């Protein structure tokens, strides 16, 4: 953990030394259940024997964010999963100045669905005086 803090401090120092501040963050929380035995049939060694595997109920929350106004790299994402249900959101600033926002969800019964929206940020060009 102290290595991660040292790396972040070094990155922040370099960013500030070059006249801009950039940052990123991430967080993952896993809440998997206890594993239980699953019998998988037909995956033996060709002798008709079943195979035993272990399965835990997958459950997690994940998020990250990057914000570097100097390079224009601005994005974020959040995703959660509980069993076969996945829900999430991500947003990013595109090179043309628009912001893409996507809300998505998916599960075993309905498949994957995404709602994509674009927001326009008006860029005012600098006036050059000759």
Short mmCIF file of C-alpha atoms in Angstrom, two decimals, residues 7 17-19 27 37 54 56 58 60 64-65 78-79 86 100 102:
data_model
loop_
_atom_site.label_atom_id
_atom_site.label_comp_id
_atom_site.label_asym_id
_atom_site.label_seq_id
_atom_site.Cartn_x
_atom_site.Cartn_y
_atom_site.Cartn_z
CA UNK A 7 3.91 6.25 -6.81
CA UNK A 17 6.08 20.57 -11.78
CA UNK A 18 4.94 20.72 -15.41
CA UNK A 19 2.27 23.33 -14.65
CA UNK A 27 -11.77 1.43 -6.30
CA UNK A 37 -19.30 -27.54 -5.54
CA UNK A 54 -16.14 -24.71 -7.50
CA UNK A 56 -18.88 -18.60 -5.87
CA UNK A 58 -19.91 -13.15 -8.13
CA UNK A 60 -18.52 -6.59 -6.93
CA UNK A 64 -12.37 4.63 -11.69
CA UNK A 65 -11.78 8.19 -12.79
CA UNK A 78 -18.81 2.74 -12.33
CA UNK A 79 -19.95 -0.88 -12.60
CA UNK A 86 -24.33 -6.27 -14.42
CA UNK A 100 -20.32 10.47 -24.35
CA UNK A 102 -23.41 5.38 -21.47
#
